[in-house]
mmCIF file of C-alpha atoms in Angstrom:
data_model
loop_
_atom_site.group_PDB
_atom_site.id
_atom_site.type_symbol
_atom_site.label_atom_id
_atom_site.label_comp_id
_atom_site.label_asym_id
_atom_site.label_seq_id
_atom_site.Cartn_x
_atom_site.Cartn_y
_atom_site.Cartn_z
ATOM 1 C CA MET A 1 55.691 158.502 129.969
ATOM 2 C CA LYS A 2 57.508 155.197 130.366
ATOM 3 C CA LYS A 3 60.246 154.373 127.927
ATOM 4 C CA ARG A 4 59.365 151.381 125.807
ATOM 5 C CA ILE A 5 61.761 148.463 126.295
ATOM 6 C CA TYR A 6 62.770 146.625 123.154
ATOM 7 C CA SER A 7 62.202 142.883 123.290
ATOM 8 C CA ASN A 8 62.510 139.990 120.889
ATOM 9 C CA PRO A 9 61.524 136.308 120.894
ATOM 10 C CA VAL A 10 64.901 135.077 122.161
ATOM 11 C CA GLY A 11 65.243 137.420 125.124
ATOM 12 C CA VAL A 12 65.063 140.968 126.421
ATOM 13 C CA GLY A 13 67.571 143.424 125.059
ATOM 14 C CA ARG A 14 68.392 145.101 121.785
ATOM 15 C CA TYR A 15 71.650 143.240 121.217
ATOM 16 C CA THR A 16 70.681 139.741 122.351
ATOM 17 C CA GLY A 17 70.311 138.403 118.810
ATOM 18 C CA LEU A 18 73.587 139.996 117.740
ATOM 19 C CA LEU A 19 75.319 138.365 120.714
ATOM 20 C CA LEU A 20 73.966 134.950 119.742
ATOM 21 C CA ILE A 21 75.274 135.165 116.163
ATOM 22 C CA ALA A 22 78.578 136.745 117.213
ATOM 23 C CA PRO A 23 80.499 133.406 116.939
ATOM 24 C CA PHE A 24 79.330 133.005 113.333
ATOM 25 C CA ILE A 25 80.228 136.604 112.488
ATOM 26 C CA ALA A 26 83.675 136.179 114.045
ATOM 27 C CA GLY A 27 84.247 132.931 112.149
ATOM 28 C CA PHE A 28 83.136 134.523 108.874
ATOM 29 C CA LEU A 29 85.428 137.521 109.332
ATOM 30 C CA LEU A 30 88.470 135.458 110.387
ATOM 31 C CA PHE A 31 88.162 132.385 108.173
ATOM 32 C CA THR A 32 86.292 133.651 105.083
ATOM 33 C CA LEU A 33 86.458 137.407 104.531
ATOM 34 C CA TYR A 34 90.029 137.932 105.791
ATOM 35 C CA PRO A 35 91.549 135.128 103.630
ATOM 36 C CA PHE A 36 89.445 136.343 100.695
ATOM 37 C CA VAL A 37 90.886 139.865 100.922
ATOM 38 C CA CYS A 38 94.420 138.602 101.603
ATOM 39 C CA SER A 39 94.252 136.354 98.548
ATOM 40 C CA PHE A 40 93.473 139.328 96.323
ATOM 41 C CA ALA A 41 96.280 141.340 97.924
ATOM 42 C CA PHE A 42 98.828 138.514 97.469
ATOM 43 C CA GLY A 43 97.736 138.201 93.846
ATOM 44 C CA LEU A 44 99.231 141.651 93.256
ATOM 45 C CA THR A 45 102.618 140.652 94.650
ATOM 46 C CA GLU A 46 105.578 138.395 93.941
ATOM 47 C CA TYR A 47 105.936 136.229 97.019
ATOM 48 C CA ASP A 48 107.785 132.950 97.488
ATOM 49 C CA ASN A 49 106.863 132.378 101.161
ATOM 50 C CA VAL A 50 110.433 133.223 102.180
ATOM 51 C CA ARG A 51 111.180 136.807 101.239
ATOM 52 C CA PRO A 52 108.705 139.600 101.993
ATOM 53 C CA PRO A 53 106.004 140.146 99.353
ATOM 54 C CA GLU A 54 106.967 142.568 96.589
ATOM 55 C CA TYR A 55 104.164 144.555 94.973
ATOM 56 C CA VAL A 56 104.070 143.996 91.207
ATOM 57 C CA GLY A 57 100.557 145.199 90.391
ATOM 58 C CA ALA A 58 98.865 143.316 87.563
ATOM 59 C CA GLU A 59 102.071 141.571 86.462
ATOM 60 C CA ASN A 60 100.803 138.146 87.572
ATOM 61 C CA TYR A 61 97.681 138.584 85.459
ATOM 62 C CA ARG A 62 99.713 139.736 82.435
ATOM 63 C CA ARG A 63 101.914 136.686 82.894
ATOM 64 C CA MET A 64 98.881 134.424 82.432
ATOM 65 C CA LEU A 65 98.298 135.819 78.944
ATOM 66 C CA HIS A 66 101.632 134.315 77.849
ATOM 67 C CA ASP A 67 101.504 131.190 80.024
ATOM 68 C CA GLU A 68 100.895 128.178 77.797
ATOM 69 C CA THR A 69 100.348 125.938 80.821
ATOM 70 C CA PHE A 70 97.606 128.226 82.101
ATOM 71 C CA ARG A 71 95.817 128.269 78.752
ATOM 72 C CA LYS A 72 96.073 124.493 78.598
ATOM 73 C CA SER A 73 94.637 124.102 82.109
ATOM 74 C CA VAL A 74 91.718 126.423 81.305
ATOM 75 C CA GLY A 75 90.923 124.359 78.215
ATOM 76 C CA VAL A 76 91.053 121.123 80.212
ATOM 77 C CA THR A 77 88.815 122.581 82.926
ATOM 78 C CA LEU A 78 86.221 123.808 80.432
ATOM 79 C CA LYS A 79 86.240 120.490 78.561
ATOM 80 C CA TYR A 80 85.926 118.550 81.810
ATOM 81 C CA ALA A 81 82.972 120.643 83.019
ATOM 82 C CA ALA A 82 81.235 120.573 79.627
ATOM 83 C CA LEU A 83 81.419 116.764 79.500
ATOM 84 C CA LEU A 84 80.794 115.859 83.126
ATOM 85 C CA VAL A 85 77.968 118.175 84.189
ATOM 86 C CA PRO A 86 75.352 117.219 81.543
ATOM 87 C CA MET A 87 76.170 113.518 81.887
ATOM 88 C CA LYS A 88 75.887 113.677 85.676
ATOM 89 C CA LEU A 89 72.572 115.536 85.599
ATOM 90 C CA VAL A 90 71.014 113.113 83.103
ATOM 91 C CA PHE A 91 72.301 110.019 84.910
ATOM 92 C CA SER A 92 71.217 111.352 88.326
ATOM 93 C CA LEU A 93 67.740 112.240 87.087
ATOM 94 C CA LEU A 94 67.186 108.863 85.433
ATOM 95 C CA THR A 95 68.355 107.054 88.559
ATOM 96 C CA ALA A 96 66.117 109.234 90.737
ATOM 97 C CA LEU A 97 63.152 108.320 88.511
ATOM 98 C CA LEU A 98 63.890 104.632 89.013
ATOM 99 C CA LEU A 99 64.298 105.029 92.768
ATOM 100 C CA SER A 100 61.094 107.064 93.129
ATOM 101 C CA ALA A 101 59.027 103.907 92.720
ATOM 102 C CA GLU A 102 57.263 102.693 95.847
ATOM 103 C CA ILE A 103 58.357 99.075 96.076
ATOM 104 C CA ARG A 104 59.497 96.881 98.935
ATOM 105 C CA GLY A 105 63.066 97.545 100.029
ATOM 106 C CA ILE A 106 63.403 100.747 98.006
ATOM 107 C CA GLY A 107 65.196 102.390 100.937
ATOM 108 C CA ILE A 108 67.993 99.820 100.658
ATOM 109 C CA TYR A 109 68.421 100.518 96.947
ATOM 110 C CA ARG A 110 68.564 104.266 97.606
ATOM 111 C CA THR A 111 71.231 103.748 100.250
ATOM 112 C CA VAL A 112 73.323 101.553 97.947
ATOM 113 C CA PHE A 113 73.201 104.133 95.161
ATOM 114 C CA TYR A 114 74.163 106.920 97.579
ATOM 115 C CA ILE A 115 77.185 105.131 99.098
ATOM 116 C CA PRO A 116 79.665 106.182 96.327
ATOM 117 C CA SER A 117 79.055 109.835 97.206
ATOM 118 C CA ILE A 118 79.976 109.117 100.821
ATOM 119 C CA LEU A 119 83.177 107.352 99.804
ATOM 120 C CA GLY A 120 84.211 110.165 97.461
ATOM 121 C CA SER A 121 87.688 110.164 95.948
ATOM 122 C CA ASN A 122 89.479 108.671 98.930
ATOM 123 C CA LEU A 123 92.638 106.642 98.538
ATOM 124 C CA ALA A 124 90.914 103.234 98.539
ATOM 125 C CA VAL A 125 88.517 104.298 95.771
ATOM 126 C CA VAL A 126 91.369 105.753 93.706
ATOM 127 C CA ILE A 127 93.379 102.518 94.012
ATOM 128 C CA MET A 128 90.318 100.551 92.920
ATOM 129 C CA TRP A 129 89.774 102.910 89.989
ATOM 130 C CA GLN A 130 93.415 102.695 88.938
ATOM 131 C CA TYR A 131 93.205 98.914 88.915
ATOM 132 C CA LEU A 132 89.999 98.968 86.857
ATOM 133 C CA PHE A 133 91.581 101.023 84.073
ATOM 134 C CA THR A 134 95.168 99.762 83.973
ATOM 135 C CA SER A 135 96.346 97.897 80.880
ATOM 136 C CA GLY A 136 95.494 94.563 82.502
ATOM 137 C CA GLY A 137 92.572 95.862 84.583
ATOM 138 C CA LEU A 138 89.003 94.649 84.671
ATOM 139 C CA VAL A 139 87.791 97.117 82.043
ATOM 140 C CA ASN A 140 90.323 95.965 79.452
ATOM 141 C CA GLN A 141 89.674 92.351 80.397
ATOM 142 C CA PHE A 142 85.978 92.900 79.705
ATOM 143 C CA LEU A 143 86.809 94.568 76.380
ATOM 144 C CA GLY A 144 88.935 91.542 75.502
ATOM 145 C CA ILE A 145 86.014 89.211 76.212
ATOM 146 C CA MET A 146 83.860 91.343 73.905
ATOM 147 C CA GLY A 147 86.518 91.038 71.190
ATOM 148 C CA ALA A 148 87.716 94.661 71.410
ATOM 149 C CA SER A 149 91.324 95.783 71.693
ATOM 150 C CA PRO A 150 92.602 96.977 75.094
ATOM 151 C CA VAL A 151 92.667 100.739 75.639
ATOM 152 C CA ASN A 152 95.607 102.683 77.040
ATOM 153 C CA TRP A 153 93.428 104.717 79.405
ATOM 154 C CA TYR A 154 96.186 106.550 81.270
ATOM 155 C CA GLY A 155 98.620 106.939 78.375
ATOM 156 C CA ASP A 156 96.263 108.401 75.779
ATOM 157 C CA PRO A 157 95.549 112.146 76.240
ATOM 158 C CA ASP A 158 92.098 111.700 74.677
ATOM 159 C CA LYS A 159 91.127 108.874 77.029
ATOM 160 C CA ALA A 160 92.620 109.875 80.399
ATOM 161 C CA ILE A 161 90.089 112.609 81.123
ATOM 162 C CA PHE A 162 87.231 110.147 80.661
ATOM 163 C CA VAL A 163 88.599 108.021 83.513
ATOM 164 C CA ILE A 164 88.239 111.033 85.814
ATOM 165 C CA ILE A 165 84.787 111.843 84.420
ATOM 166 C CA LEU A 166 83.625 108.274 85.073
ATOM 167 C CA LEU A 167 84.881 108.478 88.657
ATOM 168 C CA ARG A 168 82.937 111.683 89.295
ATOM 169 C CA LEU A 169 79.915 110.320 87.433
ATOM 170 C CA TRP A 170 79.974 107.346 89.794
ATOM 171 C CA GLU A 171 79.607 109.802 92.697
ATOM 172 C CA PHE A 172 76.161 111.008 91.665
ATOM 173 C CA GLY A 173 74.383 110.354 94.969
ATOM 174 C CA SER A 174 73.995 113.932 96.201
ATOM 175 C CA THR A 175 72.539 115.150 92.901
ATOM 176 C CA MET A 176 70.265 112.111 92.792
ATOM 177 C CA ILE A 177 68.920 112.815 96.293
ATOM 178 C CA ILE A 178 68.016 116.395 95.330
ATOM 179 C CA PHE A 179 66.183 115.139 92.247
ATOM 180 C CA LEU A 180 64.478 112.399 94.245
ATOM 181 C CA THR A 181 63.201 114.884 96.830
ATOM 182 C CA ALA A 182 61.842 117.127 94.080
ATOM 183 C CA LEU A 183 60.145 114.203 92.343
ATOM 184 C CA LYS A 184 58.359 113.304 95.563
ATOM 185 C CA ALA A 185 57.055 116.872 95.793
ATOM 186 C CA ILE A 186 55.285 116.741 92.398
ATOM 187 C CA PRO A 187 51.515 116.358 93.011
ATOM 188 C CA ALA A 188 50.277 112.899 92.026
ATOM 189 C CA GLU A 189 47.064 114.509 90.750
ATOM 190 C CA LEU A 190 48.955 115.855 87.734
ATOM 191 C CA TYR A 191 49.915 112.365 86.600
ATOM 192 C CA GLU A 192 46.437 111.018 87.307
ATOM 193 C CA ALA A 193 44.837 113.746 85.207
ATOM 194 C CA ALA A 194 47.331 113.139 82.403
ATOM 195 C CA LYS A 195 46.599 109.415 82.494
ATOM 196 C CA VAL A 196 42.878 110.085 82.193
ATOM 197 C CA ASP A 197 43.599 112.231 79.118
ATOM 198 C CA GLY A 198 45.493 109.343 77.553
ATOM 199 C CA CYS A 199 48.987 110.706 78.191
ATOM 200 C CA GLY A 200 51.718 108.047 78.201
ATOM 201 C CA ARG A 201 54.725 107.895 80.531
ATOM 202 C CA ILE A 202 57.169 109.426 78.077
ATOM 203 C CA ARG A 203 54.901 112.336 77.261
ATOM 204 C CA ALA A 204 54.135 112.820 80.960
ATOM 205 C CA PHE A 205 57.848 112.993 81.662
ATOM 206 C CA PHE A 206 58.403 115.793 79.153
ATOM 207 C CA SER A 207 55.107 117.604 79.822
ATOM 208 C CA ILE A 208 54.901 117.294 83.614
ATOM 209 C CA THR A 209 58.074 116.014 85.243
ATOM 210 C CA LEU A 210 60.651 118.180 83.484
ATOM 211 C CA PRO A 211 58.679 121.457 83.823
ATOM 212 C CA GLN A 212 58.108 120.736 87.513
ATOM 213 C CA LEU A 213 61.831 120.039 87.999
ATOM 214 C CA LYS A 214 63.012 123.126 86.104
ATOM 215 C CA ASN A 215 64.212 125.011 89.190
ATOM 216 C CA VAL A 216 65.805 121.925 90.742
ATOM 217 C CA ILE A 217 67.629 121.141 87.496
ATOM 218 C CA PHE A 218 68.976 124.674 87.495
ATOM 219 C CA VAL A 219 70.184 124.388 91.116
ATOM 220 C CA ASN A 220 71.957 121.101 90.376
ATOM 221 C CA LEU A 221 73.419 122.585 87.200
ATOM 222 C CA VAL A 222 74.939 125.504 89.100
ATOM 223 C CA LEU A 223 76.252 123.351 91.960
ATOM 224 C CA GLN A 224 77.810 120.747 89.686
ATOM 225 C CA THR A 225 79.342 123.371 87.399
ATOM 226 C CA ILE A 226 81.021 125.099 90.340
ATOM 227 C CA ALA A 227 82.317 121.748 91.616
ATOM 228 C CA ALA A 228 83.629 120.805 88.155
ATOM 229 C CA PHE A 229 85.523 124.089 87.764
ATOM 230 C CA GLN A 230 87.173 123.510 91.155
ATOM 231 C CA GLU A 231 88.232 119.933 90.393
ATOM 232 C CA PHE A 232 91.545 118.918 91.945
ATOM 233 C CA ASN A 233 91.436 115.654 93.903
ATOM 234 C CA ALA A 234 90.539 113.174 91.161
ATOM 235 C CA PRO A 235 93.101 114.212 88.506
ATOM 236 C CA TYR A 236 95.766 114.783 91.152
ATOM 237 C CA MET A 237 95.450 111.254 92.564
ATOM 238 C CA LEU A 238 94.602 109.368 89.358
ATOM 239 C CA THR A 239 96.758 110.896 86.638
ATOM 240 C CA GLY A 240 98.838 113.641 88.241
ATOM 241 C CA GLY A 241 97.674 115.916 85.425
ATOM 242 C CA GLY A 242 99.082 113.720 82.680
ATOM 243 C CA PRO A 243 99.595 112.509 80.129
ATOM 244 C CA MET A 244 100.940 115.648 78.473
ATOM 245 C CA LYS A 245 98.842 117.727 80.892
ATOM 246 C CA SER A 246 95.638 116.470 79.273
ATOM 247 C CA THR A 247 94.015 116.278 82.746
ATOM 248 C CA TYR A 248 95.799 119.283 84.240
ATOM 249 C CA THR A 249 93.043 121.495 85.654
ATOM 250 C CA VAL A 250 93.294 125.071 86.918
ATOM 251 C CA GLY A 251 92.910 123.728 90.457
ATOM 252 C CA MET A 252 96.003 121.565 89.997
ATOM 253 C CA MET A 253 97.971 124.495 88.607
ATOM 254 C CA ILE A 254 97.075 126.616 91.640
ATOM 255 C CA TYR A 255 98.281 123.826 93.926
ATOM 256 C CA ASP A 256 101.541 123.390 92.016
ATOM 257 C CA GLU A 257 102.324 127.099 92.022
ATOM 258 C CA MET A 258 101.577 127.312 95.731
ATOM 259 C CA PHE A 259 103.248 124.175 97.079
ATOM 260 C CA ARG A 260 105.073 121.920 94.614
ATOM 261 C CA PHE A 261 107.409 123.973 92.442
ATOM 262 C CA ASN A 262 110.838 124.851 93.826
ATOM 263 C CA ASP A 263 110.419 128.411 92.598
ATOM 264 C CA MET A 264 106.889 128.565 94.004
ATOM 265 C CA ASN A 265 105.130 131.880 93.652
ATOM 266 C CA VAL A 266 102.368 132.414 96.175
ATOM 267 C CA GLY A 267 101.401 135.643 94.433
ATOM 268 C CA TYR A 268 100.890 133.915 91.085
ATOM 269 C CA ALA A 269 98.921 131.095 92.724
ATOM 270 C CA ASN A 270 96.563 133.595 94.357
ATOM 271 C CA ALA A 271 96.148 135.453 91.073
ATOM 272 C CA LEU A 272 95.239 132.144 89.422
ATOM 273 C CA SER A 273 92.662 131.466 92.120
ATOM 274 C CA TRP A 274 91.068 134.846 91.462
ATOM 275 C CA VAL A 275 90.900 134.151 87.744
ATOM 276 C CA LEU A 276 89.202 130.844 88.542
ATOM 277 C CA PHE A 277 86.784 132.730 90.802
ATOM 278 C CA VAL A 278 85.974 135.149 87.969
ATOM 279 C CA MET A 279 85.479 132.239 85.543
ATOM 280 C CA ILE A 280 83.017 130.546 87.898
ATOM 281 C CA SER A 281 81.206 133.831 88.573
ATOM 282 C CA ALA A 282 80.920 134.556 84.849
ATOM 283 C CA VAL A 283 79.553 131.112 83.994
ATOM 284 C CA THR A 284 77.022 131.122 86.844
ATOM 285 C CA GLY A 285 76.068 134.698 85.962
ATOM 286 C CA ILE A 286 75.329 133.614 82.391
ATOM 287 C CA MET A 287 73.217 130.735 83.734
ATOM 288 C CA PHE A 288 71.161 133.085 85.895
ATOM 289 C CA ALA A 289 70.762 135.506 82.982
ATOM 290 C CA VAL A 290 69.498 132.718 80.714
ATOM 291 C CA LEU A 291 67.092 131.548 83.439
ATOM 292 C CA ARG A 292 65.788 135.101 83.954
ATOM 293 C CA HIS A 293 65.351 135.565 80.215
ATOM 294 C CA GLY A 294 63.471 132.280 80.005
ATOM 295 C CA ARG A 295 61.129 133.263 82.828
ATOM 296 C CA GLU A 296 60.427 136.606 81.207
ATOM 297 C CA GLY A 297 59.639 134.807 77.953
ATOM 298 C CA ASP A 298 57.215 132.461 79.767
ATOM 299 C CA GLU A 299 55.443 135.416 81.371
ATOM 300 C CA ARG A 300 54.919 137.024 77.978
#
């Protein structure tokens, strides 16, 4: 009896597929899993990048309980995410609805609206944003024309975070594209049937569009929440965390502990990163639990 030779679509041999994905596996082990494990290990040590790491157990995590700066940064991060994410989802969805119309030159409009996401928070954009919101910038000039008093955007702790939120809100292109793709996938027959039944545009939006976009809204919600919790670039370049650490996020604190402070503590920075990881995991876990509960309620 002849021994059966294993074969697969990409070639003959049991390990051909494994050989083809070996570069990805090696990259994952070296550049993802290994740093991930090392970060947890360093979080249990006191390490200043000069002397050898000294194991201190959970001391770094106990230190956070009494660290006023850490508590402040967590509050700023939560406030930032709670304000930015809903605003970005609503603004992206409304823009996607406008750009879903089939009119001449719509591709140009879509490209123009997507460009800010390509630019991101690079230096040129930050300089432009700083000029817009300085005491004599265009925003205050416009307020003066409208008869309003100028606003100290960067000096007022209650206003500075909104400058960063507006910058990130301006970069809504990626979220908009996801919504736009989902809108195009909604069957036109649903709207035609609703129109025959006398359903107006507003009612059709709440009765057809939103239910059809439920999963896409959830995906964008999770992605934008994770991005908001990891915020670093915008506050670092615009405000430096000020004034009075009103824009000082957990991401900035991790960077400062790792690189900026003279008595830098790599161990504490890694412990902070793990706390941030747990925060993100907890929030996304709650989102998935709420979604699962909602689906179970719909099935009942």
